[in-house]
mmCIF file of C-alpha atoms in Angstrom:
data_model
loop_
_atom_site.group_PDB
_atom_site.id
_atom_site.type_symbol
_atom_site.label_atom_id
_atom_site.label_comp_id
_atom_site.label_asym_id
_atom_site.label_seq_id
_atom_site.Cartn_x
_atom_site.Cartn_y
_atom_site.Cartn_z
ATOM 1 C CA UNK A 936 263.687 1.867 37.673
ATOM 2 C CA UNK A 937 263.711 5.661 37.184
ATOM 3 C CA UNK A 938 259.931 5.646 36.732
ATOM 4 C CA UNK A 939 259.445 3.500 39.852
ATOM 5 C CA UNK A 940 261.560 5.934 41.850
ATOM 6 C CA UNK A 941 259.739 9.015 40.588
ATOM 7 C CA UNK A 942 256.362 7.312 41.086
ATOM 8 C CA UNK A 943 257.299 6.380 44.657
ATOM 9 C CA UNK A 944 258.216 10.019 45.307
ATOM 10 C CA UNK A 945 254.930 11.132 43.717
ATOM 11 C CA UNK A 946 252.873 8.737 45.873
ATOM 12 C CA UNK A 947 254.766 9.802 49.000
ATOM 13 C CA UNK A 948 253.957 13.428 48.171
ATOM 14 C CA UNK A 949 250.326 12.551 47.480
ATOM 15 C CA UNK A 950 249.934 10.895 50.892
ATOM 16 C CA UNK A 951 251.573 13.869 52.620
ATOM 17 C CA UNK A 952 249.329 16.340 50.761
ATOM 18 C CA UNK A 953 246.195 14.367 51.648
ATOM 19 C CA UNK A 954 247.370 14.106 55.254
ATOM 20 C CA UNK A 955 247.846 17.872 55.339
ATOM 21 C CA UNK A 956 244.225 18.180 54.205
ATOM 22 C CA UNK A 957 243.129 15.948 57.106
ATOM 23 C CA UNK A 958 241.703 13.349 54.712
ATOM 24 C CA UNK A 959 240.492 10.127 56.352
ATOM 25 C CA UNK A 960 242.973 7.210 56.178
ATOM 26 C CA UNK A 961 240.594 4.923 54.265
ATOM 27 C CA UNK A 962 240.048 7.633 51.600
ATOM 28 C CA UNK A 963 243.827 8.013 51.235
ATOM 29 C CA UNK A 964 244.183 4.240 50.804
ATOM 30 C CA UNK A 965 241.431 4.242 48.176
ATOM 31 C CA UNK A 966 243.014 7.159 46.278
ATOM 32 C CA UNK A 967 246.449 5.538 46.229
ATOM 33 C CA UNK A 968 245.056 2.159 45.125
ATOM 34 C CA UNK A 969 242.944 3.619 42.303
ATOM 35 C CA UNK A 970 245.863 5.743 41.062
ATOM 36 C CA UNK A 971 248.104 2.656 41.036
ATOM 37 C CA UNK A 972 245.399 0.749 39.152
ATOM 38 C CA UNK A 973 245.296 3.345 36.356
ATOM 39 C CA UNK A 974 249.100 3.526 36.114
ATOM 40 C CA UNK A 975 249.238 -0.261 35.742
ATOM 41 C CA UNK A 976 246.698 -0.036 32.913
ATOM 42 C CA UNK A 977 248.244 2.889 31.032
ATOM 43 C CA UNK A 978 251.936 2.397 31.823
ATOM 44 C CA UNK A 979 252.218 6.165 32.321
ATOM 45 C CA UNK A 980 254.383 7.813 34.973
ATOM 46 C CA UNK A 981 252.272 9.136 37.835
ATOM 47 C CA UNK A 982 253.150 12.770 37.176
ATOM 48 C CA UNK A 983 252.076 12.470 33.536
ATOM 49 C CA UNK A 984 248.757 10.773 34.343
ATOM 50 C CA UNK A 985 247.733 12.838 37.347
ATOM 51 C CA UNK A 986 249.837 16.007 37.276
ATOM 52 C CA UNK A 987 251.673 17.289 40.366
ATOM 53 C CA UNK A 988 250.689 15.382 43.528
ATOM 54 C CA UNK A 989 249.785 18.599 45.331
ATOM 55 C CA UNK A 990 247.398 19.707 42.558
ATOM 56 C CA UNK A 991 245.821 16.242 42.328
ATOM 57 C CA UNK A 992 245.237 16.095 46.078
ATOM 58 C CA UNK A 993 243.586 19.525 45.929
ATOM 59 C CA UNK A 994 241.449 18.581 42.903
ATOM 60 C CA UNK A 995 239.967 15.557 44.683
ATOM 61 C CA UNK A 996 238.197 17.917 47.113
ATOM 62 C CA UNK A 997 237.834 15.314 49.859
ATOM 63 C CA UNK A 998 235.917 16.384 52.934
ATOM 64 C CA UNK A 999 238.521 17.104 55.596
ATOM 65 C CA UNK A 1000 238.253 16.171 59.245
ATOM 66 C CA UNK A 1001 237.741 19.258 61.403
ATOM 67 C CA UNK A 1002 241.079 21.088 61.605
ATOM 68 C CA UNK A 1003 241.130 21.150 65.398
ATOM 69 C CA UNK A 1004 240.907 17.333 65.704
ATOM 70 C CA UNK A 1005 244.608 16.623 65.320
ATOM 71 C CA UNK A 1006 245.424 19.643 67.464
ATOM 72 C CA UNK A 1007 243.328 18.195 70.299
ATOM 73 C CA UNK A 1008 244.427 14.584 69.821
ATOM 74 C CA UNK A 1009 248.107 15.006 68.975
ATOM 75 C CA UNK A 1010 249.443 18.523 69.337
ATOM 76 C CA UNK A 1011 248.276 19.414 72.859
ATOM 77 C CA UNK A 1012 249.522 16.129 74.414
ATOM 78 C CA UNK A 1013 252.870 16.532 72.596
ATOM 79 C CA UNK A 1014 253.113 20.099 73.791
ATOM 80 C CA UNK A 1015 252.372 19.056 77.377
ATOM 81 C CA UNK A 1016 255.024 16.310 77.091
ATOM 82 C CA UNK A 1017 257.583 18.797 75.792
ATOM 83 C CA UNK A 1018 256.799 21.251 78.588
ATOM 84 C CA UNK A 1019 257.123 18.499 81.203
ATOM 85 C CA UNK A 1020 260.431 17.354 79.681
ATOM 86 C CA UNK A 1021 261.871 20.897 79.692
ATOM 87 C CA UNK A 1022 260.824 21.487 83.320
ATOM 88 C CA UNK A 1023 262.198 18.055 84.308
ATOM 89 C CA UNK A 1024 265.563 19.000 82.809
ATOM 90 C CA UNK A 1025 265.613 22.214 84.822
ATOM 91 C CA UNK A 1026 264.729 20.403 88.038
ATOM 92 C CA UNK A 1027 266.973 17.356 87.639
ATOM 93 C CA UNK A 1028 270.327 19.119 88.046
ATOM 94 C CA UNK A 1029 269.189 21.016 91.151
ATOM 95 C CA UNK A 1030 267.725 17.804 92.603
ATOM 96 C CA UNK A 1031 270.890 15.713 92.095
ATOM 97 C CA UNK A 1032 272.960 18.481 93.696
ATOM 98 C CA UNK A 1033 270.412 18.879 96.511
ATOM 99 C CA UNK A 1034 270.010 22.551 95.755
ATOM 100 C CA UNK A 1035 267.025 24.790 95.177
ATOM 101 C CA UNK A 1036 265.764 25.188 91.636
ATOM 102 C CA UNK A 1037 266.680 28.755 90.645
ATOM 103 C CA UNK A 1038 264.676 30.435 87.924
ATOM 104 C CA UNK A 1039 265.126 33.785 86.155
ATOM 105 C CA UNK A 1040 262.688 35.541 83.775
ATOM 106 C CA UNK A 1041 265.146 35.298 80.851
ATOM 107 C CA UNK A 1042 265.514 31.574 81.472
ATOM 108 C CA UNK A 1043 261.737 31.111 81.496
ATOM 109 C CA UNK A 1044 261.374 33.119 78.288
ATOM 110 C CA UNK A 1045 263.991 30.960 76.556
ATOM 111 C CA UNK A 1046 262.340 27.774 77.842
ATOM 112 C CA UNK A 1047 259.014 29.020 76.549
ATOM 113 C CA UNK A 1048 260.440 29.494 73.017
ATOM 114 C CA UNK A 1049 260.177 25.822 71.886
ATOM 115 C CA UNK A 1050 256.795 25.497 73.607
ATOM 116 C CA UNK A 1051 255.436 28.526 71.745
ATOM 117 C CA UNK A 1052 256.940 27.335 68.453
ATOM 118 C CA UNK A 1053 255.242 23.935 68.835
ATOM 119 C CA UNK A 1054 251.965 25.574 69.918
ATOM 120 C CA UNK A 1055 251.989 27.675 66.738
ATOM 121 C CA UNK A 1056 252.751 24.638 64.553
ATOM 122 C CA UNK A 1057 249.249 24.570 62.959
ATOM 123 C CA UNK A 1058 250.045 27.970 61.438
ATOM 124 C CA UNK A 1059 253.150 26.806 59.583
ATOM 125 C CA UNK A 1060 252.865 23.008 59.426
ATOM 126 C CA UNK A 1061 252.548 23.065 55.604
ATOM 127 C CA UNK A 1062 255.832 24.970 55.311
ATOM 128 C CA UNK A 1063 257.630 22.526 57.655
ATOM 129 C CA UNK A 1064 256.438 19.510 55.672
ATOM 130 C CA UNK A 1065 257.126 20.976 52.234
ATOM 131 C CA UNK A 1066 260.447 22.714 52.956
ATOM 132 C CA UNK A 1067 263.160 20.866 54.850
ATOM 133 C CA UNK A 1068 265.030 24.064 55.776
ATOM 134 C CA UNK A 1069 262.013 25.400 57.697
ATOM 135 C CA UNK A 1070 262.000 22.304 59.918
ATOM 136 C CA UNK A 1071 265.773 22.537 60.390
ATOM 137 C CA UNK A 1072 265.484 26.257 61.271
ATOM 138 C CA UNK A 1073 262.758 25.569 63.856
ATOM 139 C CA UNK A 1074 264.807 22.732 65.398
ATOM 140 C CA UNK A 1075 267.891 24.981 65.471
ATOM 141 C CA UNK A 1076 265.963 27.787 67.203
ATOM 142 C CA UNK A 1077 264.706 25.312 69.834
ATOM 143 C CA UNK A 1078 268.227 23.945 70.392
ATOM 144 C CA UNK A 1079 269.778 27.423 70.685
ATOM 145 C CA UNK A 1080 267.005 28.492 73.106
ATOM 146 C CA UNK A 1081 267.711 25.379 75.212
ATOM 147 C CA UNK A 1082 271.454 26.065 75.338
ATOM 148 C CA UNK A 1083 270.934 29.759 76.130
ATOM 149 C CA UNK A 1084 268.452 28.911 78.898
ATOM 150 C CA UNK A 1085 271.243 26.907 80.575
ATOM 151 C CA UNK A 1086 273.705 29.784 80.041
ATOM 152 C CA UNK A 1087 271.403 32.379 81.638
ATOM 153 C CA UNK A 1088 270.350 30.096 84.509
ATOM 154 C CA UNK A 1089 271.073 31.911 87.790
ATOM 155 C CA UNK A 1090 273.829 30.425 89.957
ATOM 156 C CA UNK A 1091 273.053 32.341 93.169
ATOM 157 C CA UNK A 1092 269.690 32.526 94.952
ATOM 158 C CA UNK A 1093 270.101 36.321 95.045
ATOM 159 C CA UNK A 1094 270.073 36.390 91.188
ATOM 160 C CA UNK A 1095 267.005 34.206 90.924
ATOM 161 C CA UNK A 1096 263.437 35.311 90.433
ATOM 162 C CA UNK A 1097 262.177 32.082 91.972
ATOM 163 C CA UNK A 1098 263.957 29.621 94.273
ATOM 164 C CA UNK A 1099 261.880 26.464 94.674
ATOM 165 C CA UNK A 1100 262.233 22.895 95.857
ATOM 166 C CA UNK A 1101 262.939 20.793 92.726
ATOM 167 C CA UNK A 1102 261.535 17.491 94.098
ATOM 168 C CA UNK A 1103 257.799 18.113 93.463
ATOM 169 C CA UNK A 1104 258.615 19.423 89.973
ATOM 170 C CA UNK A 1105 260.815 16.430 89.218
ATOM 171 C CA UNK A 1106 258.181 13.923 90.364
ATOM 172 C CA UNK A 1107 255.264 15.850 88.831
ATOM 173 C CA UNK A 1108 256.831 16.278 85.404
ATOM 174 C CA UNK A 1109 258.030 12.641 85.383
ATOM 175 C CA UNK A 1110 254.476 11.503 86.135
ATOM 176 C CA UNK A 1111 253.051 13.701 83.369
ATOM 177 C CA UNK A 1112 255.506 12.245 80.838
ATOM 178 C CA UNK A 1113 254.746 8.644 81.852
ATOM 179 C CA UNK A 1114 250.969 9.188 81.829
ATOM 180 C CA UNK A 1115 251.139 10.780 78.345
ATOM 181 C CA UNK A 1116 253.315 7.928 77.053
ATOM 182 C CA UNK A 1117 250.904 5.310 78.428
ATOM 183 C CA UNK A 1118 247.992 7.183 76.824
ATOM 184 C CA UNK A 1119 249.782 7.374 73.455
ATOM 185 C CA UNK A 1120 250.729 3.681 73.641
ATOM 186 C CA UNK A 1121 247.111 2.679 74.304
ATOM 187 C CA UNK A 1122 245.890 4.918 71.476
ATOM 188 C CA UNK A 1123 248.394 3.608 68.937
ATOM 189 C CA UNK A 1124 247.742 -0.037 69.809
ATOM 190 C CA UNK A 1125 244.016 0.248 69.156
ATOM 191 C CA UNK A 1126 243.150 -1.724 66.010
ATOM 192 C CA UNK A 1127 240.562 0.634 64.605
ATOM 193 C CA UNK A 1128 242.592 3.785 64.408
ATOM 194 C CA UNK A 1129 240.989 6.292 62.015
ATOM 195 C CA UNK A 1130 244.387 7.560 61.014
ATOM 196 C CA UNK A 1131 245.601 4.357 59.375
ATOM 197 C CA UNK A 1132 245.896 4.229 55.591
ATOM 198 C CA UNK A 1133 243.849 1.179 54.644
ATOM 199 C CA UNK A 1134 244.197 -0.732 51.385
ATOM 200 C CA UNK A 1135 240.627 -1.012 50.029
ATOM 201 C CA UNK A 1136 241.073 -4.552 48.703
ATOM 202 C CA UNK A 1137 243.007 -6.353 51.398
ATOM 203 C CA UNK A 1138 241.761 -4.222 54.298
ATOM 204 C CA UNK A 1139 245.312 -4.140 55.629
ATOM 205 C CA UNK A 1140 247.033 -1.013 56.785
ATOM 206 C CA UNK A 1141 250.222 0.445 55.419
ATOM 207 C CA UNK A 1142 253.175 0.608 57.759
ATOM 208 C CA UNK A 1143 252.033 -2.063 60.201
ATOM 209 C CA UNK A 1144 255.289 -4.014 60.033
ATOM 210 C CA UNK A 1145 257.326 -4.789 63.143
ATOM 211 C CA UNK A 1146 259.734 -1.937 62.377
ATOM 212 C CA UNK A 1147 256.921 0.589 62.112
ATOM 213 C CA UNK A 1148 255.339 -0.641 65.368
ATOM 214 C CA UNK A 1149 258.653 -0.376 67.220
ATOM 215 C CA UNK A 1150 259.171 3.138 65.848
ATOM 216 C CA UNK A 1151 255.708 4.173 67.090
ATOM 217 C CA UNK A 1152 256.460 2.870 70.602
ATOM 218 C CA UNK A 1153 259.882 4.534 70.661
ATOM 219 C CA UNK A 1154 258.194 7.819 69.681
ATOM 220 C CA UNK A 1155 255.530 7.341 72.364
ATOM 221 C CA UNK A 1156 258.176 6.885 75.064
ATOM 222 C CA UNK A 1157 260.692 9.393 73.697
ATOM 223 C CA UNK A 1158 260.346 11.990 76.480
ATOM 224 C CA UNK A 1159 260.555 9.527 79.426
ATOM 225 C CA UNK A 1160 263.577 7.805 77.824
ATOM 226 C CA UNK A 1161 265.342 11.127 77.232
ATOM 227 C CA UNK A 1162 264.434 12.236 80.771
ATOM 228 C CA UNK A 1163 265.969 9.032 82.177
ATOM 229 C CA UNK A 1164 269.114 9.706 80.147
ATOM 230 C CA UNK A 1165 269.250 13.261 81.532
ATOM 231 C CA UNK A 1166 268.807 11.908 85.075
ATOM 232 C CA UNK A 1167 271.643 9.416 84.510
ATOM 233 C CA UNK A 1168 273.872 12.148 83.107
ATOM 234 C CA UNK A 1169 273.111 14.491 86.020
ATOM 235 C CA UNK A 1170 273.858 11.708 88.551
ATOM 236 C CA UNK A 1171 277.103 10.825 86.762
ATOM 237 C CA UNK A 1172 278.283 14.456 86.693
ATOM 238 C CA UNK A 1173 277.258 15.148 90.282
ATOM 239 C CA UNK B 1405 229.504 -0.001 28.544
ATOM 240 C CA UNK B 1406 227.634 2.222 26.120
ATOM 241 C CA UNK B 1407 227.219 1.144 22.523
ATOM 242 C CA UNK B 1408 229.240 2.778 19.784
ATOM 243 C CA UNK B 1409 227.603 5.277 17.476
ATOM 244 C CA UNK B 1410 228.945 4.953 13.932
ATOM 245 C CA UNK B 1411 228.812 8.656 13.084
ATOM 246 C CA UNK B 1412 231.100 9.707 15.878
ATOM 247 C CA UNK B 1413 234.637 10.525 14.750
ATOM 248 C CA UNK B 1414 237.057 7.990 16.098
ATOM 249 C CA UNK B 1415 240.105 10.197 15.757
ATOM 250 C CA UNK B 1416 243.496 9.905 17.335
ATOM 251 C CA UNK B 1417 245.165 12.917 18.878
ATOM 252 C CA UNK B 1418 241.942 14.956 19.071
ATOM 253 C CA UNK B 1419 242.681 18.283 20.653
ATOM 254 C CA UNK B 1420 239.371 19.859 21.577
ATOM 255 C CA UNK B 1421 239.468 23.195 23.397
ATOM 256 C CA UNK B 1422 239.909 22.381 27.056
ATOM 257 C CA UNK B 1423 236.906 24.574 27.951
ATOM 258 C CA UNK B 1424 234.634 22.345 25.866
ATOM 259 C CA UNK B 1425 235.851 19.191 27.556
ATOM 260 C CA UNK B 1426 235.607 20.800 30.991
ATOM 261 C CA UNK B 1427 231.977 21.628 30.282
ATOM 262 C CA UNK B 1428 231.000 18.230 28.913
ATOM 263 C CA UNK B 1429 233.236 15.657 30.588
ATOM 264 C CA UNK B 1430 230.826 15.227 33.480
ATOM 265 C CA UNK B 1431 227.907 13.887 31.531
ATOM 266 C CA UNK B 1432 230.192 12.126 29.032
ATOM 267 C CA UNK B 1433 231.622 10.150 31.958
ATOM 268 C CA UNK B 1434 228.105 9.409 33.219
ATOM 269 C CA UNK B 1435 227.214 8.247 29.712
ATOM 270 C CA UNK B 1436 230.246 5.942 29.677
ATOM 271 C CA UNK B 1437 228.789 4.262 32.764
ATOM 272 C CA UNK B 1438 225.238 4.006 31.456
ATOM 273 C CA UNK B 1439 225.843 0.499 30.089
ATOM 274 C CA UNK B 1440 226.978 -0.836 33.458
ATOM 275 C CA UNK B 1441 229.724 -0.512 36.050
ATOM 276 C CA UNK B 1442 233.163 0.280 34.706
ATOM 277 C CA UNK B 1443 236.638 1.277 35.893
ATOM 278 C CA UNK B 1444 238.973 4.212 35.269
ATOM 279 C CA UNK B 1445 240.986 2.970 32.309
ATOM 280 C CA UNK B 1446 237.901 1.542 30.581
ATOM 281 C CA UNK B 1447 236.095 4.897 30.901
ATOM 282 C CA UNK B 1448 239.125 6.743 29.491
ATOM 283 C CA UNK B 1449 239.387 4.239 26.615
ATOM 284 C CA UNK B 1450 235.663 4.530 25.894
ATOM 285 C CA UNK B 1451 235.836 8.320 25.680
ATOM 286 C CA UNK B 1452 238.982 8.206 23.539
ATOM 287 C CA UNK B 1453 237.399 5.667 21.199
ATOM 288 C CA UNK B 1454 234.481 8.034 20.689
ATOM 289 C CA UNK B 1455 236.680 10.935 19.686
ATOM 290 C CA UNK B 1456 237.121 12.953 22.860
ATOM 291 C CA UNK B 1457 240.882 12.460 23.102
ATOM 292 C CA UNK B 1458 242.867 10.854 25.897
ATOM 293 C CA UNK B 1459 241.428 12.108 29.188
ATOM 294 C CA UNK B 1460 244.024 12.135 31.951
ATOM 295 C CA UNK B 1461 243.470 10.351 35.242
ATOM 296 C CA UNK B 1462 244.119 13.666 36.983
ATOM 297 C CA UNK B 1463 241.031 15.058 35.221
ATOM 298 C CA UNK B 1464 238.710 12.039 35.392
ATOM 299 C CA UNK B 1465 239.205 10.802 38.953
ATOM 300 C CA UNK B 1466 238.468 14.094 40.756
ATOM 301 C CA UNK B 1467 235.269 14.325 38.701
ATOM 302 C CA UNK B 1468 234.228 10.783 39.622
ATOM 303 C CA UNK B 1469 235.080 11.461 43.271
ATOM 304 C CA UNK B 1470 232.818 14.527 43.290
ATOM 305 C CA UNK B 1471 230.017 12.568 41.618
ATOM 306 C CA UNK B 1472 230.358 9.822 44.202
ATOM 307 C CA UNK B 1473 230.145 12.414 46.995
ATOM 308 C CA UNK B 1474 227.065 13.897 45.292
ATOM 309 C CA UNK B 1475 225.364 10.471 45.182
ATOM 310 C CA UNK B 1476 225.469 10.117 41.380
ATOM 311 C CA UNK B 1477 227.854 7.143 41.529
ATOM 312 C CA UNK B 1478 228.682 4.266 43.795
ATOM 313 C CA UNK B 1479 232.042 2.519 43.891
ATOM 314 C CA UNK B 1480 233.117 -1.021 44.583
ATOM 315 C CA UNK B 1481 236.521 -2.687 44.674
ATOM 316 C CA UNK B 1482 236.564 -6.020 42.888
ATOM 317 C CA UNK B 1483 239.406 -8.509 43.079
ATOM 318 C CA UNK B 1484 241.223 -9.034 39.777
ATOM 319 C CA UNK B 1485 241.801 -12.380 38.081
ATOM 320 C CA UNK B 1486 245.205 -13.239 39.452
ATOM 321 C CA UNK B 1487 246.160 -9.589 39.662
ATOM 322 C CA UNK B 1488 245.399 -6.532 41.769
ATOM 323 C CA UNK B 1489 241.805 -5.445 42.003
ATOM 324 C CA UNK B 1490 239.911 -2.687 40.266
ATOM 325 C CA UNK B 1491 237.678 0.088 41.480
ATOM 326 C CA UNK B 1492 234.364 -0.051 39.635
ATOM 327 C CA UNK B 1493 232.072 2.948 39.312
ATOM 328 C CA UNK B 1494 228.329 2.480 38.818
ATOM 329 C CA UNK B 1495 225.495 4.928 38.174
ATOM 330 C CA UNK B 1496 222.910 5.352 40.889
ATOM 331 C CA UNK B 1497 219.281 6.141 40.062
ATOM 332 C CA UNK B 1498 220.073 9.770 40.831
ATOM 333 C CA UNK B 1499 223.070 9.608 38.486
ATOM 334 C CA UNK B 1500 220.946 8.099 35.724
ATOM 335 C CA UNK B 1501 218.341 10.839 36.152
ATOM 336 C CA UNK B 1502 221.086 13.476 36.063
ATOM 337 C CA UNK B 1503 222.488 11.956 32.861
ATOM 338 C CA UNK B 1504 219.044 12.072 31.240
ATOM 339 C CA UNK B 1505 218.513 15.689 32.279
ATOM 340 C CA UNK B 1506 221.963 16.887 31.219
ATOM 341 C CA UNK B 1507 221.815 14.988 27.918
ATOM 342 C CA UNK B 1508 218.486 16.618 27.039
ATOM 343 C CA UNK B 1509 219.768 20.058 28.005
ATOM 344 C CA UNK B 1510 222.948 19.534 26.012
ATOM 345 C CA UNK B 1511 221.048 18.423 22.896
ATOM 346 C CA UNK B 1512 218.876 21.556 23.075
ATOM 347 C CA UNK B 1513 221.987 23.715 23.525
ATOM 348 C CA UNK B 1514 223.733 22.048 20.582
ATOM 349 C CA UNK B 1515 220.621 22.429 18.400
ATOM 350 C CA UNK B 1516 220.463 26.139 19.218
ATOM 351 C CA UNK B 1517 224.191 26.536 18.549
ATOM 352 C CA UNK B 1518 224.064 24.647 15.252
ATOM 353 C CA UNK B 1519 221.043 26.632 14.130
ATOM 354 C CA UNK B 1520 222.706 29.902 15.051
ATOM 355 C CA UNK B 1521 226.018 29.011 13.399
ATOM 356 C CA UNK B 1522 224.401 27.764 10.177
ATOM 357 C CA UNK B 1523 226.023 29.829 7.366
ATOM 358 C CA UNK B 1524 222.921 29.272 5.199
ATOM 359 C CA UNK B 1525 220.745 31.041 7.734
ATOM 360 C CA UNK B 1526 219.530 34.470 6.549
ATOM 361 C CA UNK B 1527 221.610 37.340 8.024
ATOM 362 C CA UNK B 1528 218.518 39.277 9.058
ATOM 363 C CA UNK B 1529 217.774 36.656 11.715
ATOM 364 C CA UNK B 1530 221.021 37.673 13.452
ATOM 365 C CA UNK B 1531 220.076 41.366 13.696
ATOM 366 C CA UNK B 1532 218.048 42.384 16.747
#
């Protein structure tokens, strides 16, 4: 049981390390299956047979997909979704209270903090994946920036840098979030997704159970759902 | 699988210097495949049986992966008899030619080394 647990941890680490190296899903599936095959034959623990997962992943020297691929396909849309969600949140309160949307430079700077942190993610993604505290620290910075942006939001038009009609921003950002979610849903429902880890023998993909599919859809629609919740909250507190 | 050679030491717990194995494991693995397609554990067993010690999967598989990328090997998953399948490695023509070339080079290198290390050899041959 102990060996199964440590092997599961080792294989999880191996998949993460290969993912970080942008290795194709079918090559990851092949690597995992051949490692399991040898462990079945030798009865060795994975760490003993292959060494640390990180070193083994590096030693395999797989050709990586171009580094900018995931940035173009995943990071930029996520960043746009986040930006739309943050702007929606700013506009929704003003819209429900039929007031102008008041913006100050400090507020904008604080709103930009999570956007910049996500935009710079390629620079420190390895650290986030390998060290839990880095991810927690980034999330905490984003949360604090969000709270502070509400604290420094101007209450009088005379204090504001910009005073704009919130309706176009509310509708525009809502549309952006919905369009991105539809795009992500279409992408994730395509059968031949290069990112899937494919078992070389059965040709099936890992994580294609109902639970995993639901989780993918929830993730795809996360921003619109949260935006709806914010709209409901703003209407309730009006 | 390659045939056994009777003069090779079939020793357990052989601990060759890691540099030696690093230098030779490539063509030893190709040699292990010269008799036909084989899989990871069988290659490791073959090398161990011929006195090279127990090669770890973490050493063998990256080597085989590089050889596959270089076109020296092909791979094929075959379903097992009632159990999970196995990944078989097979030499390509290019791999066979590389094995022949490296084997010849290695034999010449070993002959030179043995000749040079021969304690019966006159000392004056060593001097420039």
